[in-house]
PDB file of C-alpha atoms in Angstrom:
ATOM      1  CA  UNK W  11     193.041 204.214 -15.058  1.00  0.00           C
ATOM      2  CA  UNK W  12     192.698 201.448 -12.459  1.00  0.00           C
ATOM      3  CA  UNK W  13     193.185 198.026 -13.106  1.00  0.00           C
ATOM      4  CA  UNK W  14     192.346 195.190 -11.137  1.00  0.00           C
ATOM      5  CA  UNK W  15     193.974 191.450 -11.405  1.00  0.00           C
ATOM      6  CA  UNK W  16     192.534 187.881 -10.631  1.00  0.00           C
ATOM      7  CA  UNK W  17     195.755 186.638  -9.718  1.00  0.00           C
ATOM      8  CA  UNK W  18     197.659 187.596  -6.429  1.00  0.00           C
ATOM      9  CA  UNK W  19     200.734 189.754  -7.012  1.00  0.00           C
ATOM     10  CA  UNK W  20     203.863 189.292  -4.970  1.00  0.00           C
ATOM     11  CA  UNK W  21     205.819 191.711  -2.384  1.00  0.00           C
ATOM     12  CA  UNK W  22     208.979 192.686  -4.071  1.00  0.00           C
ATOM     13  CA  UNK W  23     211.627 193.588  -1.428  1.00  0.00           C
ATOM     14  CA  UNK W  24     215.548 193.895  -1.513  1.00  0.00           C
ATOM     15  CA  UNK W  25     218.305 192.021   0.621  1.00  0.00           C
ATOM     16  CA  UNK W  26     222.233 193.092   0.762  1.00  0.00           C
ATOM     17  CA  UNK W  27     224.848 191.118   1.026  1.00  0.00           C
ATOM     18  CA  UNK W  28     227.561 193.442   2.227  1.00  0.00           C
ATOM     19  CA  UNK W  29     231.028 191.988   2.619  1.00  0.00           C
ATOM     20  CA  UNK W  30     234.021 193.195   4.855  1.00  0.00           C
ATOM     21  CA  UNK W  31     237.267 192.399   3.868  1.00  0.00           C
ATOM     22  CA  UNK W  32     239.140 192.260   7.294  1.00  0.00           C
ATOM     23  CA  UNK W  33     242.478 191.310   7.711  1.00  0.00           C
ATOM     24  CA  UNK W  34     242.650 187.387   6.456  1.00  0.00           C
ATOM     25  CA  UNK W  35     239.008 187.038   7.269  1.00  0.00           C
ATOM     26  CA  UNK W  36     235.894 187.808   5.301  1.00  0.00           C
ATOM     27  CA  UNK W  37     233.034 189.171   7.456  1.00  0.00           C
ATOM     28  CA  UNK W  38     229.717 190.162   6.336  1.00  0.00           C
ATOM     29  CA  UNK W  39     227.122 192.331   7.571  1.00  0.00           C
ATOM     30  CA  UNK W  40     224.342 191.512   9.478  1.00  0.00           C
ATOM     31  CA  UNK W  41     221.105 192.969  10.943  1.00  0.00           C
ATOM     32  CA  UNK W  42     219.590 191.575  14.018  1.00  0.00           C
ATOM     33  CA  UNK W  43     215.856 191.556  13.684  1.00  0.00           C
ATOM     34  CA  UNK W  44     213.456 193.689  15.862  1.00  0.00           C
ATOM     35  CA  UNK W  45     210.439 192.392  14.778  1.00  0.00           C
ATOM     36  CA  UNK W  46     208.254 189.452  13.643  1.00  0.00           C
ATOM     37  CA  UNK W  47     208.748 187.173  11.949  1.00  0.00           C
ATOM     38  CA  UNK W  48     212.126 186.060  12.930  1.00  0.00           C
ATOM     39  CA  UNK W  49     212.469 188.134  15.715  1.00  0.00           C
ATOM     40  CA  UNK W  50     216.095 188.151  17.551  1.00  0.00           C
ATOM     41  CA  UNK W  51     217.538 186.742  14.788  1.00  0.00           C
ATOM     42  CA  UNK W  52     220.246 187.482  12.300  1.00  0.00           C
ATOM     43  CA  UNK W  53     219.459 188.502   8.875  1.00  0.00           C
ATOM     44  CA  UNK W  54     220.786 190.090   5.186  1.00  0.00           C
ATOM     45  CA  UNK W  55     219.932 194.138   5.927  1.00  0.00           C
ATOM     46  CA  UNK W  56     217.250 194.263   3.348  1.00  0.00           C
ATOM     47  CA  UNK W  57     213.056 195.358   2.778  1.00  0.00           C
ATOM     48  CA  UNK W  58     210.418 195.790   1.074  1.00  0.00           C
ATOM     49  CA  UNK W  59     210.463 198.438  -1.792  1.00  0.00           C
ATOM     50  CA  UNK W  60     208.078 201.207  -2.141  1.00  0.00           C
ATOM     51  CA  UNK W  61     205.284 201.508  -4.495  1.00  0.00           C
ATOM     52  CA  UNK W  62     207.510 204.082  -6.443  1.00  0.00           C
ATOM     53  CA  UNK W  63     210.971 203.454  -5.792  1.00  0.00           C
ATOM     54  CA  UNK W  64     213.552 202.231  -8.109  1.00  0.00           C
ATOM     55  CA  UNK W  65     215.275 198.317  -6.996  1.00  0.00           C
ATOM     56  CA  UNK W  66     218.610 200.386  -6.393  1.00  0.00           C
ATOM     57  CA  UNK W  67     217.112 203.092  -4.350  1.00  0.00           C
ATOM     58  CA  UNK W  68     215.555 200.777  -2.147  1.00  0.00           C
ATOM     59  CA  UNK W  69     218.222 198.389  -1.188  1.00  0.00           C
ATOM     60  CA  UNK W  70     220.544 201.611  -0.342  1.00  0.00           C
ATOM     61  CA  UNK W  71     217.418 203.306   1.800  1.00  0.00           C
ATOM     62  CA  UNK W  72     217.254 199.609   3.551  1.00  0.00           C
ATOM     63  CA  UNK W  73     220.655 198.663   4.006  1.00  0.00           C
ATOM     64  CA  UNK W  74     220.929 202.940   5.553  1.00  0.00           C
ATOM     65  CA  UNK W  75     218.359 202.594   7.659  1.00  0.00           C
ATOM     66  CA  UNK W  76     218.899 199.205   9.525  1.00  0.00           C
ATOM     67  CA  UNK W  77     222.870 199.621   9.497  1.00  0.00           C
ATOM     68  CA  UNK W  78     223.535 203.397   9.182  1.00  0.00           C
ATOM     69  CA  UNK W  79     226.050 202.584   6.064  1.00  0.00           C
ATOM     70  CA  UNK W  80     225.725 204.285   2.864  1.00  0.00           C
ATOM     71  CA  UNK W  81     227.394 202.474  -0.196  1.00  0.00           C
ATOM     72  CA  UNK W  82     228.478 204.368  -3.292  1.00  0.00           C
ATOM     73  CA  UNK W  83     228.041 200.877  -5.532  1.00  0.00           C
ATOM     74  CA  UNK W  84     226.671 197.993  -5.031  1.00  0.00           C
ATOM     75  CA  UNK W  85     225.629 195.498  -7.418  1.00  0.00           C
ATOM     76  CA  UNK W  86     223.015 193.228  -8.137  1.00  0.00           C
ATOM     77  CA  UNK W  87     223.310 190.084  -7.353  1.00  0.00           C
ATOM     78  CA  UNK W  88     220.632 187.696  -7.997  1.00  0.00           C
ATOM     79  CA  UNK W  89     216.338 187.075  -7.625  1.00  0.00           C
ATOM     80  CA  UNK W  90     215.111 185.003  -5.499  1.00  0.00           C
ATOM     81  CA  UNK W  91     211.697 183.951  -5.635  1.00  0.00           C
ATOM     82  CA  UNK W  92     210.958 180.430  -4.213  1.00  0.00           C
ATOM     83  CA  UNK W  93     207.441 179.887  -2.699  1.00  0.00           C
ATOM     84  CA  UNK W  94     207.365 179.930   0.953  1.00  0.00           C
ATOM     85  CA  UNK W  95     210.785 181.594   1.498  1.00  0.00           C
ATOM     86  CA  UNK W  96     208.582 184.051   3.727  1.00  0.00           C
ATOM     87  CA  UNK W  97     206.043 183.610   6.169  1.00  0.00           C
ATOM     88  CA  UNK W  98     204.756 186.260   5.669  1.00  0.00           C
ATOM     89  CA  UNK W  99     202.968 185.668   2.084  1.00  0.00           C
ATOM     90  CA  UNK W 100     204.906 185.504  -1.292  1.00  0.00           C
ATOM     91  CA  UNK W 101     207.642 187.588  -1.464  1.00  0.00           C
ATOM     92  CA  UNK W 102     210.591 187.932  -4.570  1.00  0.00           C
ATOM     93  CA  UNK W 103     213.239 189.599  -3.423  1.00  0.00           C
ATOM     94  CA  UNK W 104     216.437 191.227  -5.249  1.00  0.00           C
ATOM     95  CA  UNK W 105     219.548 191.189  -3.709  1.00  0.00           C
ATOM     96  CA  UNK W 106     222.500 193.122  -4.054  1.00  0.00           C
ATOM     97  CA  UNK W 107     226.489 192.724  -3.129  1.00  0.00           C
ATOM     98  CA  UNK W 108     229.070 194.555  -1.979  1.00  0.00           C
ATOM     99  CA  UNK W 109     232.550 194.351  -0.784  1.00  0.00           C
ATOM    100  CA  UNK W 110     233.695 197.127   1.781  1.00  0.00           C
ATOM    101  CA  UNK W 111     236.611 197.560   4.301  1.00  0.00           C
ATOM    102  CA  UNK W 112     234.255 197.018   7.694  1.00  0.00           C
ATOM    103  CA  UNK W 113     236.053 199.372   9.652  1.00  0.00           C
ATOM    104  CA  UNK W 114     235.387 202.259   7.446  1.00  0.00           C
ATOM    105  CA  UNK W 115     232.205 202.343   8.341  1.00  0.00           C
ATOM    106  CA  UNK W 116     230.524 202.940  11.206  1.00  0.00           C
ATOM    107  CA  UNK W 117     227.300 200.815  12.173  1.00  0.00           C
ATOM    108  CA  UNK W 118     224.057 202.649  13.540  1.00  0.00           C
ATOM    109  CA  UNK W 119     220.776 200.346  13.686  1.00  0.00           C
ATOM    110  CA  UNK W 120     217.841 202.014  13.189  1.00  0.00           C
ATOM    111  CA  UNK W 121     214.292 201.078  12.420  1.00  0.00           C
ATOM    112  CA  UNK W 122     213.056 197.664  12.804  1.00  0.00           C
ATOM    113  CA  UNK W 123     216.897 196.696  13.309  1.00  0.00           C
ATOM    114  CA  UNK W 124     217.502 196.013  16.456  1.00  0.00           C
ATOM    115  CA  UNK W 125     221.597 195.642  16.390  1.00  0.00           C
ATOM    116  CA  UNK W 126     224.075 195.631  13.539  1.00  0.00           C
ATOM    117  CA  UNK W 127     226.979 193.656  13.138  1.00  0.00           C
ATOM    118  CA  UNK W 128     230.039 191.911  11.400  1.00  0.00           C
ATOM    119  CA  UNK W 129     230.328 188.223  11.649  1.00  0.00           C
ATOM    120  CA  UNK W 130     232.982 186.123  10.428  1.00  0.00           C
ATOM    121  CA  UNK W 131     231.443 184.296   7.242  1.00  0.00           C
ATOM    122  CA  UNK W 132     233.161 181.216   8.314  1.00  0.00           C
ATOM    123  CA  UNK W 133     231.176 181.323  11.776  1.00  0.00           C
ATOM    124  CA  UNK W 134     227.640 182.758  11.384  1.00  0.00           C
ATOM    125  CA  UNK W 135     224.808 182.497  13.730  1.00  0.00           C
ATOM    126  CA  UNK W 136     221.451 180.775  11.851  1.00  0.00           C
ATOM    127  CA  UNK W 137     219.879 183.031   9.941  1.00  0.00           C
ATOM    128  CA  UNK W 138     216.358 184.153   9.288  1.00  0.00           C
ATOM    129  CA  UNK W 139     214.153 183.214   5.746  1.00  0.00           C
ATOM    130  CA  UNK W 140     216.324 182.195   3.023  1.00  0.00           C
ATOM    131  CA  UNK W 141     219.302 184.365   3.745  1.00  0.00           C
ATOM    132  CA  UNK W 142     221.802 181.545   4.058  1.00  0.00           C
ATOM    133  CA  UNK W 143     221.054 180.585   0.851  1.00  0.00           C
ATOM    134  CA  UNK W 144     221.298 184.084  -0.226  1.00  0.00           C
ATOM    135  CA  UNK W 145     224.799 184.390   1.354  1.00  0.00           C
ATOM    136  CA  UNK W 146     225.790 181.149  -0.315  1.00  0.00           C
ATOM    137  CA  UNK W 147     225.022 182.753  -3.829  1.00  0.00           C
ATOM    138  CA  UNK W 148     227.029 185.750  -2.829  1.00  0.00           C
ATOM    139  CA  UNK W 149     230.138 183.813  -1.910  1.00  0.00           C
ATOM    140  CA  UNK W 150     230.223 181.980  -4.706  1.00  0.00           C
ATOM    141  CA  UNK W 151     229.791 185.248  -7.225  1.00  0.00           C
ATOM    142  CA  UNK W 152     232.534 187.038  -5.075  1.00  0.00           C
ATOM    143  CA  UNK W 153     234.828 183.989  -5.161  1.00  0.00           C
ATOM    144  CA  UNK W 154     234.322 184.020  -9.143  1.00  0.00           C
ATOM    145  CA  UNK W 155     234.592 187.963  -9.535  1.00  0.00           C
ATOM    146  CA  UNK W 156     238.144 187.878  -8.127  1.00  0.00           C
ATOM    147  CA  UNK W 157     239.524 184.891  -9.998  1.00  0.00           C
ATOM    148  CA  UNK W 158     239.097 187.347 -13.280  1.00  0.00           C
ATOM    149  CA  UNK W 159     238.954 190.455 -11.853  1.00  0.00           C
ATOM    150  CA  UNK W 160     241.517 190.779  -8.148  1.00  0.00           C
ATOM    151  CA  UNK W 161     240.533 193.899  -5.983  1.00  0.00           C
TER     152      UNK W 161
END
């Protein structure tokens, strides 16, 4: 049965935030973009999820595809939904966290990534749509997991 809507619907994607702990420093991963909108710049490895593909299974196809690293767990993290985050039309994402040693892992960018990298968290290049913001969130829900709960 087909149904049709009066109302626009959304694209649903997923963004990871995938930190290194290195050393003293914290790093996180980031994708460099090889295509529009924001092309050349630095973003959260992340995508749009497929008409039949669970939240989960999408963020780990993105974040394997654009960086070459596949995560056992990752977690969600938070929705983010704000009109106008994307040029590209409305678009809710759901983003996920993680906390990895970076040097376990090695990078390969693939499809519309056009380099993968770890930056230092407390020197990152601008980044594209609402990903800082994104990051922020992410920060603060890492700083709070290990005041209860220390790696």
């Amino acid at each position: 049965m087909s149904h049709t809507y009066d109302w626009p619907r959304p694209a649903l994607a997923v963004d990871c935030v995938v930190f290194g702990a290195a050393d003293v420093r914290l790093e996180v991963l980031l994708v460099q973009r090889g295509e529009a909108p924001f092309e050349d710049a630095w973003a959260l490895p992340g995508g749009f999820v497929r008409e039949n593909e669970d939240l989960d299974a999408a963020a780990r196809r993105e974040l394997s595809e654009e960086t070459g690293v596949d995560l056992a767990y990752m977690e969600q993290l938070y929705t983010f939904g704000t009109p106008g985050r994307d040029p590209r039309g409305r678009v809710v994402t759901v983003s996920w966290l993680a906390l990895v040693r970076p040097g376990v892992h090695r990078l390969q960018p693939r499809t519309d990534a056009r380099d993968a990298a770890w930056h230092p968290v407390a020197d990152l290049p601008p980044l594209a749509f609402d990903h800082a913001r994104i990051l922020d969130v992410a920060r603060e829900r890492l700083q709070g997991k290990l005041r209860y709960k220390p790696i």
